[in-house]
Short mmCIF file of C-alpha atoms in Angstrom, two decimals:
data_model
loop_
_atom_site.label_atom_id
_atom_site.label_comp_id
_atom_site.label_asym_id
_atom_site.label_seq_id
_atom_site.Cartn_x
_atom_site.Cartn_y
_atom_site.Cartn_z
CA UNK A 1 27.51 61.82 -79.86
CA UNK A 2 30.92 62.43 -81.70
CA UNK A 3 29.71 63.13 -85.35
CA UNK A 4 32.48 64.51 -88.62
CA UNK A 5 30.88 65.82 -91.82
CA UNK A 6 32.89 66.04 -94.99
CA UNK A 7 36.31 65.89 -93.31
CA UNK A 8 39.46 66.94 -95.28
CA UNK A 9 42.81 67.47 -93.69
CA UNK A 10 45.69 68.61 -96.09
CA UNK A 11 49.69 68.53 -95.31
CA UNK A 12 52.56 69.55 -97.83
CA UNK A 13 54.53 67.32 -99.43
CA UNK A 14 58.16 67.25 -97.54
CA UNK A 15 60.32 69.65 -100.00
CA UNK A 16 57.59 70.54 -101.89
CA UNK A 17 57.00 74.40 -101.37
CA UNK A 18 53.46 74.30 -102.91
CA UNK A 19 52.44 70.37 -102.79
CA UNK A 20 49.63 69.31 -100.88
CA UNK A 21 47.95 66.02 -100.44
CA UNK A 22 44.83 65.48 -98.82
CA UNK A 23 45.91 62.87 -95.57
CA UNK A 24 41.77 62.84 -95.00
CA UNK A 25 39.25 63.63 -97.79
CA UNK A 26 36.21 64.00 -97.48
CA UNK A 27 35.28 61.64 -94.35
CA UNK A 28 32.02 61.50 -92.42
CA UNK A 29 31.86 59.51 -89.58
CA UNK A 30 29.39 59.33 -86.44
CA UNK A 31 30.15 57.77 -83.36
CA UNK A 32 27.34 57.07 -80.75
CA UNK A 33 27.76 57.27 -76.68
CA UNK A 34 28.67 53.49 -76.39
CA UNK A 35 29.79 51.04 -78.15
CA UNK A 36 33.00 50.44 -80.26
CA UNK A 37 33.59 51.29 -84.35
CA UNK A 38 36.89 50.51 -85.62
CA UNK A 39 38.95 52.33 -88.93
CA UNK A 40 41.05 49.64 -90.21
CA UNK A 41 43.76 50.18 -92.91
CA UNK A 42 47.28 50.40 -93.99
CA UNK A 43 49.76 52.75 -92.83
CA UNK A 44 49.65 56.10 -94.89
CA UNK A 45 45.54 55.63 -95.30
CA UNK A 46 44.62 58.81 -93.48
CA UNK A 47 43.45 57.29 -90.03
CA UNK A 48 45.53 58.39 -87.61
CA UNK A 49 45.13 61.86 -89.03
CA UNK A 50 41.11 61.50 -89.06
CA UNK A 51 42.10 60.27 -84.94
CA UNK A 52 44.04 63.67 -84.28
CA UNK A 53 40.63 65.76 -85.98
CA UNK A 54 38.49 63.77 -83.87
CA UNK A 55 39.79 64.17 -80.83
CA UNK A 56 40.78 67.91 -81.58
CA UNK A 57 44.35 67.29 -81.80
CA UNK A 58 44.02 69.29 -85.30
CA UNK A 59 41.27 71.19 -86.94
CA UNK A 60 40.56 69.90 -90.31
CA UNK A 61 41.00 72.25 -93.47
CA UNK A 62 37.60 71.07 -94.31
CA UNK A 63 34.27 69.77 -92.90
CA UNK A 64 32.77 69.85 -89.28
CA UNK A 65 33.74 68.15 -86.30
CA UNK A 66 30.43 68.23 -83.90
CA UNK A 67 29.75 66.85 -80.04
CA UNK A 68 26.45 66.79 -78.75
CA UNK A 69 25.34 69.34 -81.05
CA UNK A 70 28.25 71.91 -80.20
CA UNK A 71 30.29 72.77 -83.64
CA UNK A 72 33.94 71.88 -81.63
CA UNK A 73 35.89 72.62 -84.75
CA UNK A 74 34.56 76.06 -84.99
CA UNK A 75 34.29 77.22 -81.20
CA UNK A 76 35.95 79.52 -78.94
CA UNK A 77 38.71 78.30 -76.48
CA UNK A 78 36.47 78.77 -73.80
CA UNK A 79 34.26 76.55 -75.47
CA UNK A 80 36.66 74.28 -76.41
CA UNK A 81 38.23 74.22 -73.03
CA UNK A 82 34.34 73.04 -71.69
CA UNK A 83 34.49 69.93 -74.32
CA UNK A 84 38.32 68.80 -74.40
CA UNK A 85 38.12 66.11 -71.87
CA UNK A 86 35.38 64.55 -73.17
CA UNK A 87 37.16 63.00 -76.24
CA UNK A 88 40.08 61.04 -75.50
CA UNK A 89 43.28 60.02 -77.54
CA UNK A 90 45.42 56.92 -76.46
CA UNK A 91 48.35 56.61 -78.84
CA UNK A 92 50.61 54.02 -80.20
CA UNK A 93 53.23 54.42 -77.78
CA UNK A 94 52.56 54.51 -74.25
CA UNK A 95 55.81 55.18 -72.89
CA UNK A 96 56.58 58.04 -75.17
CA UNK A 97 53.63 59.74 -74.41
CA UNK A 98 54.24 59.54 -70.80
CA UNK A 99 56.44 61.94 -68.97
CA UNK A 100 59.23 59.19 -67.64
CA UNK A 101 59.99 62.12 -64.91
CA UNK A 102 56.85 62.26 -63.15
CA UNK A 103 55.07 59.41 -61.25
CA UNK A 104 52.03 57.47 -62.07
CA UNK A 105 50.19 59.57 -58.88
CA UNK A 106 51.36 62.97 -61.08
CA UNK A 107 50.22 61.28 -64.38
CA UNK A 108 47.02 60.87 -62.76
CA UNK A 109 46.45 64.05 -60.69
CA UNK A 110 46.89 66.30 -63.48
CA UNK A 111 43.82 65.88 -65.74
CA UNK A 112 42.10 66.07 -61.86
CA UNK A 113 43.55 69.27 -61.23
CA UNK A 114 43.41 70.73 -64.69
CA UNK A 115 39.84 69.69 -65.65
CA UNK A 116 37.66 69.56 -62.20
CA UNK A 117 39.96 71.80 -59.91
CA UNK A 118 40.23 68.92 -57.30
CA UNK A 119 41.52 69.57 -54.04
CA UNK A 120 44.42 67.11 -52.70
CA UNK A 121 42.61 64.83 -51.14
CA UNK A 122 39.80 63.89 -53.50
CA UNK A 123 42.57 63.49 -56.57
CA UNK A 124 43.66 60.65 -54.17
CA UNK A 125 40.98 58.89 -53.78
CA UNK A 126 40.26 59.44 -57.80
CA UNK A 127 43.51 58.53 -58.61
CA UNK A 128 43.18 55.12 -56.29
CA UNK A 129 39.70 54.66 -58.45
CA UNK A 130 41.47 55.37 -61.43
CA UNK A 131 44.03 52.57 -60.90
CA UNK A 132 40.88 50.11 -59.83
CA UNK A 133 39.14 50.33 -62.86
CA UNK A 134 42.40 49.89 -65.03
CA UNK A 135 43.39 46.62 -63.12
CA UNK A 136 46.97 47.94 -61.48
CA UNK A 137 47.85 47.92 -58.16
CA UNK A 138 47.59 50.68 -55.78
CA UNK A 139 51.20 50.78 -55.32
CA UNK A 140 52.21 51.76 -58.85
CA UNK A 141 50.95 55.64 -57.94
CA UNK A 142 54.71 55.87 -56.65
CA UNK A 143 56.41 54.13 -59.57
CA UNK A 144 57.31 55.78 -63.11
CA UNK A 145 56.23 54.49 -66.42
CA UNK A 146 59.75 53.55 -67.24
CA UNK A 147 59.27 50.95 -64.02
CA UNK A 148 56.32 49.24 -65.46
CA UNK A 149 55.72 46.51 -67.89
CA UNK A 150 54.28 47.26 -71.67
CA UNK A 151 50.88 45.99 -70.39
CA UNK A 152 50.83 48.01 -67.31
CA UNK A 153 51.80 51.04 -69.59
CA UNK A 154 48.91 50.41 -71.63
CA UNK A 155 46.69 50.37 -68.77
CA UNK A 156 48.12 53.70 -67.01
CA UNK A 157 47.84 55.57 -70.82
CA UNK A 158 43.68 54.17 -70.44
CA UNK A 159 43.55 55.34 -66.29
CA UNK A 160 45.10 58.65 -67.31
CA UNK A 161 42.36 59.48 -70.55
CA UNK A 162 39.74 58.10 -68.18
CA UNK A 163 40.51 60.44 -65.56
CA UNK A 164 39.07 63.41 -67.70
CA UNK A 165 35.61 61.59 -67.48
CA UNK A 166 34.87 60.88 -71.50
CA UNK A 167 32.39 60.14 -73.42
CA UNK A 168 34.78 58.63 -76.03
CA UNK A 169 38.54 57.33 -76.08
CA UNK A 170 39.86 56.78 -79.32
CA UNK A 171 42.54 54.04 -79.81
CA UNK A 172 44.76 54.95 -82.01
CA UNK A 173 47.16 52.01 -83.23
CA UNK A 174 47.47 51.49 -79.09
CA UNK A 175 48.21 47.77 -79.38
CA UNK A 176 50.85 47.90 -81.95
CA UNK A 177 54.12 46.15 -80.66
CA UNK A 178 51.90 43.81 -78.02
CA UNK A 179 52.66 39.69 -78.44
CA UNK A 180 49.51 37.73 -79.12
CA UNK A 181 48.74 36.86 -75.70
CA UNK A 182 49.47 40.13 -74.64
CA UNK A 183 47.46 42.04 -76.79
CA UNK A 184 44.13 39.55 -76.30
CA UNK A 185 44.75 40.73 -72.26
CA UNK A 186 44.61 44.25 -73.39
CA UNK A 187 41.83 43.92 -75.72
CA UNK A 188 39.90 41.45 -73.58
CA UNK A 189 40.24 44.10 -70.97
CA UNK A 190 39.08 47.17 -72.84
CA UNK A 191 36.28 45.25 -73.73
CA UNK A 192 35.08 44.47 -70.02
CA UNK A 193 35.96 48.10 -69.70
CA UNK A 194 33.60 49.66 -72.34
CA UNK A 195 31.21 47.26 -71.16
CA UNK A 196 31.29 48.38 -67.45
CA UNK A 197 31.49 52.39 -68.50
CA UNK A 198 29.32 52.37 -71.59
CA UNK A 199 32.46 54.85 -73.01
CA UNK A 200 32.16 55.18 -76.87
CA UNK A 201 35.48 53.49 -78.13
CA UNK A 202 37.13 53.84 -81.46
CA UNK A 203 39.35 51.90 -82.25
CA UNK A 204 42.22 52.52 -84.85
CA UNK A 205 43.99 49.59 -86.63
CA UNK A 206 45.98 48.12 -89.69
CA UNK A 207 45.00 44.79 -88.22
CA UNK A 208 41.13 43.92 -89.10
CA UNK A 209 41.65 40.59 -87.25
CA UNK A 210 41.67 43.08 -84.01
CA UNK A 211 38.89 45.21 -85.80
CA UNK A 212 36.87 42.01 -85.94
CA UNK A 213 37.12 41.22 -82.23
CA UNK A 214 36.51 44.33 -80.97
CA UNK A 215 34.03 46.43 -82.81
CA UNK A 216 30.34 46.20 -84.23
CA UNK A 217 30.94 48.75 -86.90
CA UNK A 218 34.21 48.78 -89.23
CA UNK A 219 35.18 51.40 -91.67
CA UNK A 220 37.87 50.48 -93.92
CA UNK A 221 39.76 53.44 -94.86
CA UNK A 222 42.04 53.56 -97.95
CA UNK A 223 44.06 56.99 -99.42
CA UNK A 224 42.11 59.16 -96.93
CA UNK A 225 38.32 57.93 -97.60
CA UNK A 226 36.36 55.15 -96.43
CA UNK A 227 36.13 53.13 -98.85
CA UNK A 228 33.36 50.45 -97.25
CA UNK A 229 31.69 50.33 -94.13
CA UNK A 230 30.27 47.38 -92.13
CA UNK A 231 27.62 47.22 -89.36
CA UNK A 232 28.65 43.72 -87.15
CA UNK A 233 30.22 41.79 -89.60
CA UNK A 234 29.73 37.99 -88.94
CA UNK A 235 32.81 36.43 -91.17
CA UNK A 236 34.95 38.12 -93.45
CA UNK A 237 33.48 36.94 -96.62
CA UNK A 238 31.36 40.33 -95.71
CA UNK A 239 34.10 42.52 -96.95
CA UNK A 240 33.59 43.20 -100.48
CA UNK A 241 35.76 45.87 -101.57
CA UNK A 242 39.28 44.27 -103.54
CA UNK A 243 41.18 46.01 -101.05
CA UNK A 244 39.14 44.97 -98.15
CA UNK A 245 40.01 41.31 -99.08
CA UNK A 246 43.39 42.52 -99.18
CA UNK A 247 43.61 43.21 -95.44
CA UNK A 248 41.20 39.75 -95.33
CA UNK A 249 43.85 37.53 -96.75
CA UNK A 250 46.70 39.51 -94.74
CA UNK A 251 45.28 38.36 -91.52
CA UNK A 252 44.61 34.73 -92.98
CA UNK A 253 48.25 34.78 -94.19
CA UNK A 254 49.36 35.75 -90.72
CA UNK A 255 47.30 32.97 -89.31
CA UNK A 256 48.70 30.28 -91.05
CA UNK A 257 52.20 31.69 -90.44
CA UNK A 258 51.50 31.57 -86.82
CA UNK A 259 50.32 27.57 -86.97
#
C-alpha cells in the first residue's frame, strides 16, 4: 500500500528571493495494491507535484510518504534503493523522457540490470516479455523511440516502468496530446493491463471525462488540496463541489463541440 499523510511541498516564487507557495498542502492520500484512483484538476492545482512526492521524485517539506509500512520519505538510500522500483512514474511526454540514442532493447535492459542484476541472457527473455505484455512487436527491441509512433511510445514508457516489477505506476498527464481514438486504445489498454497485473494505477488528469473511465476513486484537486473525493462515481451529477462542476461542464462543453 502507497499511503501520504499531511503532504506539503513548497517552491519559491520565480524572482522572489523569499516567496514561497505551497504547490501541495496538506494532502493525504492512500492508494491500495490494485485498482485505479485518479487526481483530476487544472493545470497549476498541485498534482503533478503530489505525482513527483509519490513516486519519490521529491521529498515533501511536510508530511509522510509510507509503502508497506516503511517511512520512504524518511529512509536511508539503502533503504530507499530496496523500495524505488516499486513505485513507478510515466510522464506526459514519452519521447522526451526517452533517451532517442539508445534502443528500445537498452531502454529495457537497464531497469533489469540496475534493479535485479540480470545476466545477458535472462534481460532478453524479460525484455521479449516486457514487449508482450505492452502489445509491440518483438522487433521494435532494435528500433529507437524516435522510430516509433506516439502510441507505441506510450506503450514502451509502460514496458520500461513495468520492467522494475511495481506495485504502482502513476500516470501522470501520460495521455495528453493523444486524438480521441487514440487515447481510448491507450486507455482501453491500460485497463486490460491493470486488470491482468492487479498493479495499483494512479492516474493523473485535467480531463475528468478520462478520470471517469478509468478509475473507481477520484480526487479532485484544486490550489494544492483535495477539495472532494469520490468512491465509483456513477454520473457526474455526483460531483458537488462548484469547481467540480466546473471540470463537469468542461467535458460536456467539449462533447458537444466534438458532435
Amino acid at each position: 500500500m502507497l499511503k501520504a499523510e499531511h503532504i506539503t511541498k513548497q517552491y519559491q516564487i520565480p524572482g522572489g528571493r523569499h516567496t514561497v507557495f505551497d504547490a501541495v498542502s496538506d494532502v493525504s492520500i492512500e492508494l491500495g495494491n490494485g485498482g485505479v484512483t485518479a487526481i483530476v484538476g487544472e493545470s497549476g492545482s498541485g498534482k503533478s507535484t503530489l505525482a513527483r512526492v509519490l513516486s519519490y521524485v521529491e521529498r515533501p517539506d511536510g508530511g509522510r510518504v509510507f509503502l508497506d509500512g516503511l517511512e520512504v520519505s524518511a529512509c536511508g538510500r539503502k533503504e530507499f534503493h530496496t523500495v524505488r522500483g516499486k513505485v513507478q512514474l510515466v510522464m506526459q511526454n514519452a519521447l522526451g523522457s526517452l533517451d532517442p540514442h539508445q534502443s528500445v532493447a537498452s531502454i529495457l535492459e537497464e531497469p533489469l540490470r540496475l534493479l535485479f542484476h540480470m545476466g545477458t541472457e535472462e534481460r532478453k527473455q524479460r525484455c521479449l516479455e516486457l514487449l508482450d505484455m505492452a502489445r509491440l512487436e518483438r522487433d521494435t527491441l532494435r528500433r529507437r523511440p524516435d522510430e516509433l509512433s506516439g502510441g507505441q511510445q506510450k506503450r514502451l514508457c509502460i514496458a520500461r516502468a513495468l520492467a522494475a516489477r511495481p506495485q504502482h505506476i502513476i500516470f501522470d498527464e501520460s495521455f495528453s496530446g493523444l486524438d480521441v481514438t487514440l487515447k481510448k486504445q491507450v486507455l482501453d489498454f491500460l485497463k486490460e493491463l491493470q486488470t491482468e497485473l492487479q498493479i495499483s494505477f494512479l492516474v493523473i488528469t485535467h480531463d475528468l471525462d478520462t478520470a471517469m473511465y478509468m478509475a473507481g476513486t477520484i480526487h479532485v484537486m484544486r490550489r494544492g488540496k483535495i477539495i472532494e473525493t469520490l468512491e465509483h462515481p456513477r454520473s457526474f451529477s455526483d460531483f458537488q463541489e462548484p469547481y467540480s462542476q466546473e471540470l463537469v461542464e468542461a467535458v460536456r462543453s467539449k462533447r458537444r463541440a466534438l458532435q
